[in-house]
C-alpha cells in the first residue's frame, strides 16, 4: 500500500514513483489527506484563513496559511488540469465534506444553479428610473429573482360601470397618461387602458342611438367606425408624445371619416368637448360654402342667431346678426385667411365669413357635466342644438341629389296615363 504524503513542511518526502501514482487520482487522495487523523494535533479551523483579516497578528494563523498554500491544495489545482473526476465521485466527495461548513461545495456539471428562494419585489422608483423601464439598474444580490408586479385595473369602487355613463376611473387613467405619456408606461398599464376604452365605447353606443333620434341622416355604426385611435401622428409634429390624452368619436353620414359635416364628442380631464361642423374641407366643398355665403348669407345667419345656439355656444349674446357672426368667426379664426379669398372683393359685406377655412361650433364641458348619470343627457342636448347647423352645412357641401328632368317627365306621363284610364273606366260603367 503506497504511503500517504504529509502536507506538513517537516514531513519526509515521498519517492518520485509515488508522486506519479498520486497524479492519477489527485482529488480523492487530497480529500483523504484532509480528513486523515494522522495530521497535526491542530486541525484545520472551521473558518478558512483565507477569509481572515489581512492585519491579523496571530503567528500561528500565518504559519498555517503558509502550510496550506504549500500542501495538498497545490496538487488538486495541478491535477484538475489533467483530468476531471466523474460526477459520481464528485457526489461522494460532497458527502464527505458535508461537515465542513466553510468549504466551498462543488456543483454537478450540466445542472443549473438553483435559486436560494429569495426574491426582490421591484418598487416604483423615481420618475424616469422605474425598474420596468429598459436598461434600469437593479440592486439585487446574486441568485435573487426580481419580480416586477404588473398593475391591475383600478377597482370600480362604490360606483359601478354602466353603459350610459363615463366612470371616474376613465378620467383618472387619462390624467395619469398625460403625466406618463410614453410607450413603456402604457404597456405596463394596459389593463387600465382597456378598461377605460371599453367604458368610452359603451358610451358611444348609447350616444349613437340618441344622435340618430336627433338627426335621421346618421347611420347606425359600431364604435370602431366612430371612435378615433389613441395614437398620435408625430411624423410632422414637434411634440414627440405618442398618445392622445383624450377619447373622442364623431358621427356623420359616413362615420368618423368622410366629406359630410358631423358631430364630435371628446372626453378628457378638464377638456371635454362637444362640437359640430366641417373641419378643413377640401377645395371643392370649401368653394361651395363661400359661394353660398356670398349669395345667400341669410341662410347661415339664420342658423347662427337661433336662441338656443346663442345661449349655449355664444355665451348668451343678444339676437344680433353681427354679434353672432363675430362669435362664430372667433371660433374658427385659427386657420382663417389673412387676406380676401381669390375671386372676392375686400369690401364684401361677408368678408369675415369668406375668409374662413373651417366651419365649426363647439363648447367645452366641465368634468361634472360629463361624469355621472347626467352626462349622456347633457351631451345629447347639445347635439340636438347643433343639428340645424349640421343640416345646413350638408345641404351646401354635399347636397342630396335631385331627381333628373327625364325622371320627372316619366312620372308626369304615368300620372296622365293613369288619369285617362280612370276616365275610360268611368265611361264604361255609365
Short mmCIF file of C-alpha atoms in Angstrom, two decimals:
data_model
loop_
_atom_site.label_atom_id
_atom_site.label_comp_id
_atom_site.label_asym_id
_atom_site.label_seq_id
_atom_site.Cartn_x
_atom_site.Cartn_y
_atom_site.Cartn_z
CA UNK A 1 0.00 0.00 0.00
CA UNK A 2 1.53 3.38 -1.01
CA UNK A 3 2.44 5.77 1.75
CA UNK A 4 0.47 8.96 2.14
CA UNK A 5 2.29 12.20 1.70
CA UNK A 6 2.06 14.53 4.65
CA UNK A 7 1.23 18.13 3.99
CA UNK A 8 3.42 19.35 6.83
CA UNK A 9 6.68 21.04 5.82
CA UNK A 10 8.84 18.94 8.13
CA UNK A 11 7.45 15.63 6.95
CA UNK A 12 9.62 13.28 4.89
CA UNK A 13 9.01 13.49 1.13
CA UNK A 14 7.78 10.52 -0.86
CA UNK A 15 9.63 8.82 -3.69
CA UNK A 16 9.13 10.03 -7.29
CA UNK A 17 7.30 6.81 -8.20
CA UNK A 18 4.69 7.52 -5.58
CA UNK A 19 4.41 11.05 -6.92
CA UNK A 20 3.39 9.66 -10.30
CA UNK A 21 0.75 7.44 -8.74
CA UNK A 22 -0.76 10.40 -6.89
CA UNK A 23 -1.33 12.35 -10.09
CA UNK A 24 -3.70 9.66 -11.32
CA UNK A 25 -6.33 10.26 -8.61
CA UNK A 26 -5.32 13.54 -7.04
CA UNK A 27 -8.74 14.63 -5.90
CA UNK A 28 -9.55 11.51 -3.90
CA UNK A 29 -6.19 11.47 -2.21
CA UNK A 30 -6.42 15.13 -1.43
CA UNK A 31 -9.76 14.63 0.27
CA UNK A 32 -8.43 11.71 2.21
CA UNK A 33 -5.49 13.78 3.37
CA UNK A 34 -7.85 16.50 4.55
CA UNK A 35 -9.86 14.08 6.69
CA UNK A 36 -6.90 11.88 7.75
CA UNK A 37 -6.35 11.55 11.56
CA UNK A 38 -2.57 11.35 11.05
CA UNK A 39 -2.34 15.10 10.56
CA UNK A 40 -1.23 17.56 13.21
CA UNK A 41 -2.97 17.84 16.54
CA UNK A 42 -4.22 21.21 15.42
CA UNK A 43 -6.99 20.59 12.98
CA UNK A 44 -7.85 22.96 10.21
CA UNK A 45 -10.07 25.77 11.60
CA UNK A 46 -13.66 25.83 10.53
CA UNK A 47 -13.21 29.27 9.06
CA UNK A 48 -10.66 29.27 6.29
CA UNK A 49 -7.65 31.52 6.97
CA UNK A 50 -8.10 32.98 3.51
CA UNK A 51 -11.11 34.88 4.81
CA UNK A 52 -9.36 36.30 7.87
CA UNK A 53 -8.45 39.94 8.05
CA UNK A 54 -5.02 40.63 6.49
CA UNK A 55 -3.98 42.65 9.54
CA UNK A 56 -4.25 39.66 11.89
CA UNK A 57 -1.25 39.44 14.25
CA UNK A 58 -1.63 35.75 15.20
CA UNK A 59 1.65 34.00 14.21
CA UNK A 60 0.02 30.59 14.22
CA UNK A 61 -2.57 31.62 11.69
CA UNK A 62 0.17 32.99 9.42
CA UNK A 63 2.15 29.73 9.60
CA UNK A 64 -0.95 27.71 8.92
CA UNK A 65 -1.66 29.90 5.94
CA UNK A 66 1.78 29.16 4.54
CA UNK A 67 1.37 25.45 5.19
CA UNK A 68 -1.97 25.39 3.45
CA UNK A 69 -0.53 27.18 0.45
CA UNK A 70 2.31 24.67 0.11
CA UNK A 71 0.37 21.48 0.77
CA UNK A 72 -2.25 19.29 -0.92
CA UNK A 73 -4.28 22.07 -2.49
CA UNK A 74 -1.48 22.65 -5.00
CA UNK A 75 -1.85 19.04 -6.05
CA UNK A 76 -5.58 19.50 -6.57
CA UNK A 77 -5.05 22.50 -8.81
CA UNK A 78 -2.40 20.75 -10.90
CA UNK A 79 -4.47 17.59 -11.13
CA UNK A 80 -7.54 19.47 -12.26
CA UNK A 81 -5.62 20.43 -15.39
CA UNK A 82 -5.01 16.76 -16.24
CA UNK A 83 -8.40 15.14 -15.76
CA UNK A 84 -11.69 15.71 -14.03
CA UNK A 85 -13.38 13.08 -11.85
CA UNK A 86 -16.76 11.62 -12.83
CA UNK A 87 -19.95 13.05 -11.42
CA UNK A 88 -20.48 10.06 -9.11
CA UNK A 89 -17.16 10.67 -7.37
CA UNK A 90 -17.97 14.35 -7.05
CA UNK A 91 -21.19 13.43 -5.27
CA UNK A 92 -19.27 11.19 -2.83
CA UNK A 93 -16.80 13.93 -2.14
CA UNK A 94 -19.59 16.36 -1.35
CA UNK A 95 -21.00 13.90 1.19
CA UNK A 96 -17.60 13.61 2.85
CA UNK A 97 -17.24 17.38 3.17
CA UNK A 98 -20.76 17.99 4.44
CA UNK A 99 -19.42 18.51 7.96
CA UNK A 100 -17.12 21.34 6.85
CA UNK A 101 -19.26 24.48 6.87
CA UNK A 102 -16.92 26.87 5.14
CA UNK A 103 -15.52 24.59 2.46
CA UNK A 104 -16.91 25.54 -0.97
CA UNK A 105 -19.25 22.91 -2.36
CA UNK A 106 -18.81 21.69 -5.90
CA UNK A 107 -21.89 21.51 -8.08
CA UNK A 108 -22.58 18.85 -10.63
CA UNK A 109 -21.93 19.69 -14.21
CA UNK A 110 -24.81 20.21 -16.61
CA UNK A 111 -27.28 21.34 -13.92
CA UNK A 112 -28.37 24.94 -13.43
CA UNK A 113 -27.74 26.75 -10.20
CA UNK A 114 -30.84 26.70 -8.05
CA UNK A 115 -32.14 29.97 -6.68
CA UNK A 116 -31.90 30.41 -2.94
CA UNK A 117 -35.56 31.29 -2.82
CA UNK A 118 -35.00 34.95 -2.15
CA UNK A 119 -36.88 37.46 -4.27
CA UNK A 120 -36.99 41.20 -4.58
CA UNK A 121 -40.21 43.00 -5.39
CA UNK A 122 -39.48 45.94 -7.69
CA UNK A 123 -40.63 49.28 -6.39
CA UNK A 124 -41.83 52.19 -8.44
CA UNK A 125 -38.61 54.20 -8.15
CA UNK A 126 -38.10 57.75 -9.21
CA UNK A 127 -39.73 59.13 -12.31
CA UNK A 128 -37.71 58.10 -15.34
CA UNK A 129 -35.80 55.43 -13.34
CA UNK A 130 -38.57 52.88 -12.77
CA UNK A 131 -37.40 49.27 -12.79
CA UNK A 132 -39.79 48.37 -15.61
CA UNK A 133 -38.00 50.72 -17.99
CA UNK A 134 -35.40 49.16 -20.34
CA UNK A 135 -31.85 49.48 -19.02
CA UNK A 136 -32.86 50.14 -15.41
CA UNK A 137 -30.30 49.11 -12.78
CA UNK A 138 -31.49 46.52 -10.26
CA UNK A 139 -29.82 46.28 -6.84
CA UNK A 140 -30.12 42.56 -6.22
CA UNK A 141 -27.68 40.00 -4.85
CA UNK A 142 -26.56 37.05 -7.00
CA UNK A 143 -29.23 34.39 -7.09
CA UNK A 144 -32.07 36.73 -6.19
CA UNK A 145 -35.03 36.92 -8.55
CA UNK A 146 -36.56 40.33 -9.26
CA UNK A 147 -40.30 40.40 -9.92
CA UNK A 148 -41.99 43.49 -11.33
CA UNK A 149 -45.59 43.49 -10.20
CA UNK A 150 -47.92 44.17 -13.14
CA UNK A 151 -50.56 46.71 -12.07
CA UNK A 152 -54.17 45.61 -12.29
CA UNK A 153 -57.05 47.76 -13.44
CA UNK A 154 -58.48 50.11 -10.84
CA UNK A 155 -61.32 48.84 -8.74
CA UNK A 156 -64.72 50.25 -9.64
CA UNK A 157 -65.36 51.17 -6.03
CA UNK A 158 -68.82 52.12 -4.87
CA UNK A 159 -69.86 53.40 -8.31
CA UNK A 160 -70.26 50.53 -10.82
CA UNK A 161 -69.53 50.77 -14.53
CA UNK A 162 -72.61 51.40 -16.68
CA UNK A 163 -73.04 51.68 -20.44
CA UNK A 164 -74.56 55.15 -20.44
CA UNK A 165 -72.00 56.90 -18.22
CA UNK A 166 -68.31 57.73 -18.06
CA UNK A 167 -66.70 56.29 -14.93
CA UNK A 168 -64.35 58.31 -12.77
CA UNK A 169 -61.59 55.72 -13.35
CA UNK A 170 -61.57 56.62 -17.05
CA UNK A 171 -60.77 60.23 -16.18
CA UNK A 172 -58.08 59.10 -13.73
CA UNK A 173 -56.44 56.94 -16.39
CA UNK A 174 -56.35 59.82 -18.88
CA UNK A 175 -54.86 62.06 -16.22
CA UNK A 176 -52.12 59.52 -15.49
CA UNK A 177 -51.48 59.09 -19.21
CA UNK A 178 -50.89 62.80 -19.54
CA UNK A 179 -48.24 62.65 -16.81
CA UNK A 180 -46.61 59.46 -18.22
CA UNK A 181 -47.06 59.73 -21.97
CA UNK A 182 -44.67 57.04 -23.18
CA UNK A 183 -44.96 53.53 -24.59
CA UNK A 184 -43.38 51.70 -21.66
CA UNK A 185 -45.86 53.18 -19.18
CA UNK A 186 -48.90 52.40 -21.31
CA UNK A 187 -47.69 48.84 -21.88
CA UNK A 188 -47.38 48.35 -18.14
CA UNK A 189 -50.88 49.85 -17.56
CA UNK A 190 -52.57 48.04 -20.42
CA UNK A 191 -55.33 46.75 -18.11
CA UNK A 192 -56.34 50.30 -17.18
CA UNK A 193 -56.30 51.38 -20.82
CA UNK A 194 -58.52 48.54 -22.00
CA UNK A 195 -60.99 49.10 -19.19
CA UNK A 196 -61.19 52.84 -19.93
CA UNK A 197 -61.52 52.26 -23.68
CA UNK A 198 -64.36 49.81 -23.08
CA UNK A 199 -66.07 52.34 -20.84
CA UNK A 200 -65.91 55.01 -23.56
CA UNK A 201 -67.06 52.62 -26.31
CA UNK A 202 -70.14 51.70 -24.30
CA UNK A 203 -71.00 55.40 -24.03
CA UNK A 204 -70.54 55.80 -27.80
CA UNK A 205 -73.05 53.01 -28.43
CA UNK A 206 -75.65 54.76 -26.28
CA UNK A 207 -74.88 58.10 -27.91
CA UNK A 208 -75.36 56.65 -31.39
CA UNK A 209 -78.97 55.81 -30.61
CA UNK A 210 -79.62 59.32 -29.30
CA UNK A 211 -77.86 61.05 -32.20
CA UNK A 212 -79.97 59.11 -34.70
CA UNK A 213 -83.08 60.34 -32.92
CA UNK A 214 -81.88 63.93 -33.39
CA UNK A 215 -80.56 63.53 -36.94
CA UNK A 216 -82.11 60.88 -39.14
CA UNK A 217 -79.30 61.08 -41.70
CA UNK A 218 -76.82 59.49 -39.27
CA UNK A 219 -76.48 55.72 -39.82
CA UNK A 220 -76.16 53.15 -37.07
CA UNK A 221 -72.50 52.12 -36.99
CA UNK A 222 -70.37 50.17 -34.46
CA UNK A 223 -67.98 52.08 -32.17
CA UNK A 224 -64.92 51.03 -34.19
CA UNK A 225 -66.22 53.14 -37.11
CA UNK A 226 -66.91 56.13 -34.88
CA UNK A 227 -64.06 56.34 -32.35
CA UNK A 228 -60.60 57.72 -33.05
CA UNK A 229 -57.38 55.88 -32.25
CA UNK A 230 -55.39 56.97 -29.22
CA UNK A 231 -52.13 57.06 -31.19
CA UNK A 232 -50.84 60.41 -32.38
CA UNK A 233 -49.29 61.09 -35.78
CA UNK A 234 -45.93 62.55 -34.78
CA UNK A 235 -44.26 62.46 -38.20
CA UNK A 236 -44.53 66.22 -38.72
CA UNK A 237 -45.22 67.32 -35.16
CA UNK A 238 -42.75 68.98 -32.78
CA UNK A 239 -44.48 67.15 -29.92
CA UNK A 240 -42.93 63.65 -29.61
CA UNK A 241 -45.52 62.22 -27.19
CA UNK A 242 -47.01 59.11 -28.81
CA UNK A 243 -50.54 59.16 -27.38
CA UNK A 244 -53.54 61.43 -27.20
CA UNK A 245 -54.71 62.24 -23.70
CA UNK A 246 -58.42 62.01 -24.54
CA UNK A 247 -61.02 59.68 -26.04
CA UNK A 248 -63.05 61.01 -28.98
CA UNK A 249 -65.68 59.98 -31.51
CA UNK A 250 -67.50 61.53 -34.49
CA UNK A 251 -70.84 60.89 -36.18
CA UNK A 252 -71.62 61.75 -39.79
CA UNK A 253 -73.32 60.10 -42.73
CA UNK A 254 -70.15 58.06 -43.28
CA UNK A 255 -68.96 57.60 -39.70
CA UNK A 256 -65.94 59.44 -38.33
CA UNK A 257 -64.48 59.99 -41.82
CA UNK A 258 -65.89 61.46 -44.98
CA UNK A 259 -66.81 64.78 -46.62
CA UNK A 260 -70.01 65.34 -44.66
CA UNK A 261 -70.46 67.65 -41.70
CA UNK A 262 -70.87 65.79 -38.43
CA UNK A 263 -70.87 65.80 -34.63
CA UNK A 264 -67.83 65.42 -32.40
CA UNK A 265 -67.53 64.37 -28.74
CA UNK A 266 -64.32 64.36 -26.70
CA UNK A 267 -63.78 63.10 -23.14
CA UNK A 268 -60.75 64.48 -21.31
CA UNK A 269 -60.00 65.66 -17.76
CA UNK A 270 -60.71 69.40 -17.72
CA UNK A 271 -61.00 69.34 -21.51
CA UNK A 272 -64.18 67.54 -22.55
CA UNK A 273 -65.77 68.99 -25.66
CA UNK A 274 -68.91 68.79 -27.82
CA UNK A 275 -68.90 70.28 -31.31
CA UNK A 276 -70.11 70.00 -34.89
CA UNK A 277 -69.30 71.24 -38.37
CA UNK A 278 -66.77 70.77 -41.17
CA UNK A 279 -63.07 70.76 -40.32
CA UNK A 280 -60.57 71.51 -43.10
CA UNK A 281 -62.81 70.71 -46.07
CA UNK A 282 -61.23 70.14 -49.45
CA UNK A 283 -61.17 72.83 -52.12
CA UNK A 284 -64.45 71.94 -53.94
CA UNK A 285 -66.71 71.88 -50.83
CA UNK A 286 -64.97 74.97 -49.45
CA UNK A 287 -65.69 76.80 -52.70
CA UNK A 288 -69.36 75.80 -52.40
CA UNK A 289 -69.52 77.18 -48.84
CA UNK A 290 -68.03 80.52 -49.87
CA UNK A 291 -70.38 80.78 -52.83
CA UNK A 292 -73.41 80.15 -50.62
CA UNK A 293 -72.19 82.67 -48.03
CA UNK A 294 -71.71 85.27 -50.76
CA UNK A 295 -75.06 84.77 -52.50
CA UNK A 296 -77.30 83.52 -49.65
CA UNK A 297 -75.74 84.77 -46.44
CA UNK A 298 -79.16 84.98 -44.78
CA UNK A 299 -79.26 81.18 -44.52
CA UNK A 300 -76.17 80.80 -42.32
CA UNK A 301 -77.04 83.91 -40.32
CA UNK A 302 -80.47 82.48 -39.54
CA UNK A 303 -78.80 79.37 -38.13
CA UNK A 304 -76.27 81.34 -36.07
CA UNK A 305 -78.90 83.57 -34.47
CA UNK A 306 -81.00 80.70 -33.11
CA UNK A 307 -81.86 81.32 -29.45
CA UNK A 308 -80.56 78.01 -28.03
CA UNK A 309 -77.38 78.19 -30.09
CA UNK A 310 -76.61 81.70 -28.84
CA UNK A 311 -77.32 80.68 -25.27
CA UNK A 312 -75.20 77.51 -25.14
CA UNK A 313 -72.37 78.22 -27.58
CA UNK A 314 -72.09 82.01 -27.96
CA UNK A 315 -72.28 82.97 -24.31
CA UNK A 316 -75.88 84.20 -24.36
CA UNK A 317 -75.33 87.13 -26.76
CA UNK A 318 -78.23 89.22 -27.98
CA UNK A 319 -80.21 88.39 -31.09
CA UNK A 320 -77.98 90.32 -33.45
CA UNK A 321 -76.54 89.01 -36.73
CA UNK A 322 -73.27 90.92 -36.44
CA UNK A 323 -72.61 89.65 -32.91
CA UNK A 324 -73.50 86.11 -33.89
CA UNK A 325 -71.19 86.25 -36.94
CA UNK A 326 -68.40 87.71 -34.81
CA UNK A 327 -68.71 84.91 -32.24
CA UNK A 328 -68.76 82.27 -34.99
CA UNK A 329 -65.71 83.73 -36.73
CA UNK A 330 -63.87 83.84 -33.42
CA UNK A 331 -64.30 80.08 -33.00
CA UNK A 332 -62.74 79.45 -36.43
CA UNK A 333 -60.14 82.21 -36.55
CA UNK A 334 -57.17 79.89 -36.04
CA UNK A 335 -56.84 78.89 -39.70
CA UNK A 336 -58.71 81.67 -41.46
CA UNK A 337 -57.13 83.60 -44.33
CA UNK A 338 -55.33 86.85 -43.59
CA UNK A 339 -56.46 88.40 -46.87
CA UNK A 340 -59.52 88.03 -49.08
CA UNK A 341 -60.01 84.73 -50.89
CA UNK A 342 -59.45 84.62 -54.62
CA UNK A 343 -62.44 85.82 -56.65
CA UNK A 344 -64.00 88.00 -53.92
CA UNK A 345 -63.68 91.70 -53.18
CA UNK A 346 -62.21 93.03 -49.99
CA UNK A 347 -65.26 95.24 -49.47
CA UNK A 348 -67.64 92.27 -49.47
CA UNK A 349 -70.05 92.66 -46.50
CA UNK A 350 -69.46 89.00 -45.60
CA UNK A 351 -65.69 89.07 -45.99
CA UNK A 352 -65.07 87.67 -42.48
CA UNK A 353 -67.14 84.58 -43.25
CA UNK A 354 -65.48 84.22 -46.67
CA UNK A 355 -62.01 84.10 -45.08
CA UNK A 356 -62.88 81.04 -43.02
CA UNK A 357 -61.46 77.63 -43.86
CA UNK A 358 -63.29 75.82 -41.04
CA UNK A 359 -66.99 75.97 -40.22
CA UNK A 360 -67.35 74.56 -36.72
CA UNK A 361 -69.13 75.30 -33.44
CA UNK A 362 -68.13 73.79 -30.13
CA UNK A 363 -68.23 74.07 -26.37
CA UNK A 364 -66.03 72.82 -23.55
CA UNK A 365 -67.64 70.89 -20.72
CA UNK A 366 -66.67 70.54 -17.08
CA UNK A 367 -65.93 67.10 -15.68
CA UNK A 368 -69.10 67.31 -13.58
CA UNK A 369 -71.16 67.68 -16.75
CA UNK A 370 -69.71 64.55 -18.31
CA UNK A 371 -69.41 62.21 -15.34
CA UNK A 372 -72.36 60.54 -13.70
CA UNK A 373 -75.84 59.67 -14.95
CA UNK A 374 -76.49 63.18 -16.29
CA UNK A 375 -73.55 63.17 -18.71
CA UNK A 376 -75.33 61.39 -21.55
CA UNK A 377 -78.35 63.69 -21.42
CA UNK A 378 -76.19 66.81 -21.42
CA UNK A 379 -74.23 65.70 -24.49
CA UNK A 380 -77.40 64.74 -26.36
CA UNK A 381 -78.95 68.11 -25.52
CA UNK A 382 -76.05 69.99 -27.10
CA UNK A 383 -76.05 67.73 -30.16
CA UNK A 384 -79.75 68.48 -30.66
CA UNK A 385 -79.00 72.22 -30.65
CA UNK A 386 -76.28 71.71 -33.29
CA UNK A 387 -78.45 69.63 -35.62
CA UNK A 388 -79.79 72.60 -37.71
CA UNK A 389 -76.22 73.81 -38.21
CA UNK A 390 -75.06 70.40 -39.49
CA UNK A 391 -78.10 70.08 -41.74
CA UNK A 392 -77.35 73.47 -43.30
CA UNK A 393 -73.70 72.60 -43.97
CA UNK A 394 -74.57 69.27 -45.58
CA UNK A 395 -77.17 70.95 -47.79
CA UNK A 396 -74.40 73.17 -49.18
CA UNK A 397 -71.31 70.96 -49.10
CA UNK A 398 -72.91 67.62 -50.03
CA UNK A 399 -76.44 68.33 -51.24
CA UNK A 400 -78.81 65.46 -51.81
CA UNK A 401 -79.25 64.54 -55.47
CA UNK A 402 -82.43 65.90 -57.01
CA UNK A 403 -84.39 63.77 -59.48
CA UNK A 404 -83.45 64.42 -63.10
CA UNK A 405 -85.80 66.08 -65.62
CA UNK A 406 -86.26 62.80 -67.52
CA UNK A 407 -87.49 61.05 -64.38
CA UNK A 408 -89.93 63.94 -63.74
CA UNK A 409 -91.33 63.64 -67.25
CA UNK A 410 -91.79 59.89 -66.85
CA UNK A 411 -93.66 60.41 -63.61
CA UNK A 412 -95.93 63.03 -65.17
CA UNK A 413 -96.68 60.81 -68.17
CA UNK A 414 -97.52 57.93 -65.87
CA UNK A 415 -99.92 60.13 -63.95
CA UNK A 416 -101.61 61.32 -67.16
CA UNK A 417 -101.99 57.79 -68.46
CA UNK A 418 -103.38 56.69 -65.15
CA UNK A 419 -105.90 59.56 -65.28
CA UNK A 420 -107.04 58.63 -68.79
CA UNK A 421 -107.54 55.02 -67.78
CA UNK A 422 -109.67 56.13 -64.86
CA UNK A 423 -111.82 58.27 -67.19
CA UNK A 424 -112.28 55.38 -69.60
CA UNK A 425 -113.34 53.10 -66.73
CA UNK A 426 -115.94 55.63 -65.60
CA UNK A 427 -117.37 55.90 -69.14
CA UNK A 428 -117.61 52.13 -69.40
CA UNK A 429 -119.52 51.92 -66.13
CA UNK A 430 -122.00 54.51 -67.36
#
